[in-house]
Amino acid sequence: MKKTILTSTLLLMAIAVFAQWKDKEYYVEKDPKVQQKLEDWKDLKLGFMVHWGAYSVEGLCESWPIVSEDVEWLTPHKDIQAFRKHYFNLATKFNPTEFKPSDWADLAEDMGAKYFIFTTKHHDGFTMWDTKQTDFKITNPKYPYAKSKHADITGELFNAMRKKHMMIGAYLSKPDWHHPKYWTPSFDAATRNVNYKISRHPEWWKDYTDFFYKQVEELMTQYGDVDILWLDGAWATKTNRGQDMKMDEVGEMCRKHQPGILVVDRWIGGRWENYRTPEQHIPSESDNTPWESNMTVNCCFSYRFVDSPETRVKSSRELTHKLVDVVSKGGNFLINLGASPQGWFNQKEIESVQGLGQWLKLNGKAIYETRAIAPFGEANVRYTKAKDNSKVYAIVLLSEGEQMKKAMLPGCLVAKGATVRDIATGKRVRFSQQGNATLIDMPKKKGVGHYAVAFEISKVERMAGKKYGMSQDAIDAVNRNK
């Protein structure tokens, strides 16, 4: 059986979509509860995302193998109809007997994550909670895992993560390729889109949007406090073949049951995209709108069996550098792991995210509850600031084996008489002014501490980089607290 392989072509497509989406005006939600939730979310910086479903039984890419489109990043099947039947039948074999929600929550805590996004249903329609809207669900009595005490996987995970004081996010696909009123058996399901003309069959489309509404309502009413509804499947929108998902009705229903909830109708823009979600890449510059880079630890969002060049695992150092880069530009970082058919994760990926978590235990002060500050970063240095403007943080990124006695902080002129401390140890370090920059003594580091060295600066005289400047008012806001 051939597997779908996501290549760099898909990444380029995501970047292109993100570029178009950035041009859309960002809607500033006026609801004070939403504003507060968004500010709280900005404090968290690191999220844990998991893609999991019946597709993990064979280590397949999530959902996409059942689509027949003439694009570079899908491997075509000679008999797509036969493959779809095989794919949907994987639900009868999905039996994650090693799944322990508390272990997942422990891992999230170990990696330093502060919020959790779970794929309650991907595009293939297999529902990971006890929905009443379809039998294509993890709790179907005909499926092997239905007898487990953890059978309602979504509820079990949400409860476990709440015990770790995580924000809770429900990923949900707007399109559902298993539903007979999205891909009707009357016509060939050739592409990701609805496979009939909605104008000719409005009653079918109403059945489908009612189904979607009811599934969202179940998540909003049966699973405790939900902080984020993370919607995927941007092609299901009224500007594309009339696929109107009635998002005003859906969003208002969510806010009725979950006041202040963040709704992320990704790539769409407007009222129901409360923050933006570039995928598998980090924007080259800072963005004032709330945003989150979601990225995999290996090549793919779903679980992979084979350790091959395709499944290269990002190292702890690499993840640390990406997190620092994202946060310096004002974003959050959402790290994805794909869960195995047994209910756990690849050991190499576990070790990688745990290494990131160990670095955060030492240096998290420069990450959590911070905000971006120009010049954001130059060369191997990134900057953040405390959200109350009381401190500036400089983070020096180090490559494997790199040893530095001194480091230049470009664009950051530390004020004379200021205090600079190594955050990991609390020890003061010496510095000197060098033009518009600062030369700083580098403490010796090893292990996870060597990924990057974070410094706390009590007072800056000036911050201005090659591309960006910092107003005197902003500098004064930092300094007046000292």
GROMACS .gro file of C-alpha atoms in nm, residues 113-295:
model
  183
  113ALA     CA    1   0.375   2.335   2.716
  114LYS     CA    2   0.102   2.555   2.860
  115TYR     CA    3  -0.186   2.469   2.627
  116PHE     CA    4  -0.310   2.162   2.442
  117ILE     CA    5  -0.473   2.123   2.099
  118PHE     CA    6  -0.619   1.783   2.009
  119THR     CA    7  -0.754   1.660   1.676
  120THR     CA    8  -1.103   1.567   1.788
  121LYS     CA    9  -1.187   1.499   1.421
  122HIS     CA   10  -0.973   1.530   1.109
  123HIS     CA   11  -1.096   1.561   0.750
  124ASP     CA   12  -1.160   1.184   0.726
  125GLY     CA   13  -1.450   1.222   0.970
  126PHE     CA   14  -1.337   0.970   1.233
  127THR     CA   15  -1.456   1.128   1.557
  128MET     CA   16  -1.245   1.090   1.870
  129TRP     CA   17  -1.527   1.157   2.114
  130ASP     CA   18  -1.864   1.005   2.194
  131THR     CA   19  -2.060   1.205   1.939
  132LYS     CA   20  -2.428   1.137   1.884
  133GLN     CA   21  -2.414   1.257   1.523
  134THR     CA   22  -2.237   0.960   1.362
  135ASP     CA   23  -2.134   0.600   1.428
  136PHE     CA   24  -1.794   0.665   1.270
  137LYS     CA   25  -1.645   0.733   1.613
  138ILE     CA   26  -1.403   0.587   1.863
  139THR     CA   27  -1.690   0.481   2.096
  140ASN     CA   28  -1.882   0.282   1.834
  141PRO     CA   29  -1.965  -0.048   2.015
  142LYS     CA   30  -1.854  -0.237   1.704
  143TYR     CA   31  -1.501  -0.097   1.734
  144PRO     CA   32  -1.249  -0.265   1.969
  145TYR     CA   33  -1.158   0.036   2.184
  146ALA     CA   34  -1.518   0.115   2.278
  147LYS     CA   35  -1.489  -0.114   2.581
  148SER     CA   36  -1.194   0.077   2.730
  149LYS     CA   37  -1.241   0.302   3.032
  150HIS     CA   38  -1.064   0.571   2.828
  151ALA     CA   39  -1.282   0.520   2.518
  152ASP     CA   40  -1.400   0.882   2.503
  153ILE     CA   41  -1.047   0.992   2.420
  154THR     CA   42  -1.121   1.363   2.382
  155GLY     CA   43  -1.284   1.386   2.724
  156GLU     CA   44  -1.010   1.184   2.889
  157LEU     CA   45  -0.736   1.404   2.744
  158PHE     CA   46  -0.909   1.731   2.822
  159ASN     CA   47  -0.957   1.627   3.185
  160ALA     CA   48  -0.594   1.512   3.219
  161MET     CA   49  -0.458   1.834   3.069
  162ARG     CA   50  -0.676   2.052   3.291
  163LYS     CA   51  -0.513   1.888   3.593
  164LYS     CA   52  -0.187   2.038   3.463
  165HIS     CA   53  -0.357   2.380   3.433
  166MET     CA   54  -0.342   2.376   3.053
  167MET     CA   55  -0.558   2.580   2.822
  168ILE     CA   56  -0.773   2.337   2.623
  169GLY     CA   57  -0.816   2.352   2.246
  170ALA     CA   58  -1.032   2.137   2.022
  171TYR     CA   59  -0.910   2.093   1.664
  172LEU     CA   60  -1.204   2.016   1.435
  173SER     CA   61  -1.224   1.980   1.058
  174LYS     CA   62  -1.501   2.172   0.884
  175PRO     CA   63  -1.513   1.931   0.588
  176ASP     CA   64  -1.595   1.566   0.665
  177TRP     CA   65  -1.508   1.325   0.385
  178HIS     CA   66  -1.695   1.038   0.547
  179HIS     CA   67  -2.026   1.222   0.573
  180PRO     CA   68  -2.269   1.133   0.289
  181LYS     CA   69  -2.380   1.494   0.254
  182TYR     CA   70  -2.026   1.625   0.202
  183TRP     CA   71  -1.898   1.348  -0.021
  184THR     CA   72  -2.223   1.195  -0.140
  185PRO     CA   73  -2.202   0.841  -0.283
  186SER     CA   74  -2.413   0.966  -0.574
  187PHE     CA   75  -2.104   1.129  -0.729
  188ASP     CA   76  -1.732   1.060  -0.736
  189ALA     CA   77  -1.542   1.228  -0.454
  190ALA     CA   78  -1.257   1.359  -0.669
  191THR     CA   79  -1.120   1.646  -0.461
  192ARG     CA   80  -1.114   1.785  -0.109
  193ASN     CA   81  -1.428   1.988  -0.182
  194VAL     CA   82  -1.794   1.899  -0.157
  195ASN     CA   83  -1.862   1.672  -0.455
  196TYR     CA   84  -2.198   1.812  -0.569
  197LYS     CA   85  -2.340   2.149  -0.664
  198ILE     CA   86  -2.486   2.301  -0.352
  199SER     CA   87  -2.722   2.518  -0.558
  200ARG     CA   88  -2.882   2.202  -0.693
  201HIS     CA   89  -2.896   2.021  -0.361
  202PRO     CA   90  -2.940   2.286  -0.090
  203GLU     CA   91  -3.117   2.035   0.136
  204TRP     CA   92  -2.806   1.814   0.136
  205TRP     CA   93  -2.588   2.106   0.233
  206LYS     CA   94  -2.829   2.206   0.511
  207ASP     CA   95  -2.810   1.853   0.648
  208TYR     CA   96  -2.433   1.877   0.648
  209THR     CA   97  -2.405   2.219   0.811
  210ASP     CA   98  -2.659   2.112   1.076
  211PHE     CA   99  -2.439   1.808   1.145
  212PHE     CA  100  -2.131   2.031   1.179
  213TYR     CA  101  -2.313   2.272   1.411
  214LYS     CA  102  -2.432   1.988   1.634
  215GLN     CA  103  -2.086   1.836   1.660
  216VAL     CA  104  -1.938   2.171   1.762
  217GLU     CA  105  -2.218   2.214   2.014
  218GLU     CA  106  -2.136   1.877   2.169
  219LEU     CA  107  -1.776   1.987   2.221
  220MET     CA  108  -1.894   2.315   2.369
  221THR     CA  109  -2.144   2.161   2.612
  222GLN     CA  110  -2.020   1.815   2.713
  223TYR     CA  111  -1.646   1.853   2.773
  224GLY     CA  112  -1.602   2.121   3.036
  225ASP     CA  113  -1.423   2.449   2.977
  226VAL     CA  114  -1.283   2.477   2.626
  227ASP     CA  115  -1.057   2.773   2.556
  228ILE     CA  116  -0.993   2.736   2.181
  229LEU     CA  117  -1.191   2.600   1.886
  230TRP     CA  118  -0.921   2.538   1.624
  231LEU     CA  119  -1.096   2.487   1.289
  232ASP     CA  120  -0.923   2.340   0.986
  233GLY     CA  121  -1.026   2.293   0.622
  234ALA     CA  122  -1.019   2.647   0.488
  235TRP     CA  123  -1.163   2.542   0.152
  236ALA     CA  124  -1.500   2.488   0.324
  237THR     CA  125  -1.604   2.852   0.300
  238LYS     CA  126  -1.881   3.034   0.118
  239THR     CA  127  -1.643   3.199  -0.129
  240ASN     CA  128  -1.541   2.853  -0.255
  241ARG     CA  129  -1.829   2.673  -0.431
  242GLY     CA  130  -2.077   2.821  -0.186
  243GLN     CA  131  -1.956   2.606   0.106
  244ASP     CA  132  -2.107   2.838   0.367
  245MET     CA  133  -2.043   2.683   0.708
  246LYS     CA  134  -2.260   2.947   0.880
  247MET     CA  135  -1.975   3.055   1.099
  248ASP     CA  136  -2.164   3.344   1.257
  249GLU     CA  137  -2.416   3.098   1.398
  250VAL     CA  138  -2.146   2.853   1.502
  251GLY     CA  139  -1.923   3.118   1.659
  252GLU     CA  140  -2.204   3.284   1.850
  253MET     CA  141  -2.319   2.947   1.981
  254CYS     CA  142  -1.964   2.879   2.102
  255ARG     CA  143  -1.949   3.211   2.287
  256LYS     CA  144  -2.288   3.142   2.444
  257HIS     CA  145  -2.168   2.815   2.595
  258GLN     CA  146  -1.801   2.907   2.641
  259PRO     CA  147  -1.775   3.283   2.709
  260GLY     CA  148  -1.448   3.427   2.582
  261ILE     CA  149  -1.352   3.121   2.377
  262LEU     CA  150  -1.100   3.185   2.099
  263VAL     CA  151  -1.229   3.070   1.761
  264VAL     CA  152  -0.963   3.005   1.500
  265ASP     CA  153  -1.122   2.963   1.157
  266ARG     CA  154  -0.775   2.940   1.009
  267TRP     CA  155  -0.680   3.105   0.679
  268ILE     CA  156  -1.023   3.270   0.650
  269GLY     CA  157  -0.975   3.603   0.826
  270GLY     CA  158  -1.254   3.810   0.974
  271ARG     CA  159  -1.439   3.784   1.301
  272TRP     CA  160  -1.381   3.414   1.362
  273GLU     CA  161  -1.006   3.401   1.318
  274ASN     CA  162  -0.898   3.533   1.656
  275TYR     CA  163  -0.537   3.444   1.591
  276ARG     CA  164  -0.342   3.337   1.284
  277THR     CA  165  -0.171   3.004   1.223
  278PRO     CA  166   0.124   2.979   0.982
  279GLU     CA  167   0.195   2.609   0.931
  280GLN     CA  168   0.535   2.437   0.923
  281HIS     CA  169   0.725   2.765   0.898
  282ILE     CA  170   0.811   3.076   1.095
  283PRO     CA  171   0.739   3.419   0.941
  284SER     CA  172   1.051   3.611   0.848
  285GLU     CA  173   0.945   3.922   1.039
  286SER     CA  174   0.744   4.017   1.345
  287ASP     CA  175   0.369   4.054   1.311
  288ASN     CA  176   0.155   4.270   1.539
  289THR     CA  177  -0.147   4.043   1.502
  290PRO     CA  178  -0.175   3.742   1.735
  291TRP     CA  179  -0.024   3.436   1.568
  292GLU     CA  180   0.102   3.085   1.627
  293SER     CA  181   0.342   2.874   1.421
  294ASN     CA  182   0.232   2.511   1.427
  295MET     CA  183   0.514   2.273   1.343
   0.00000   0.00000   0.00000
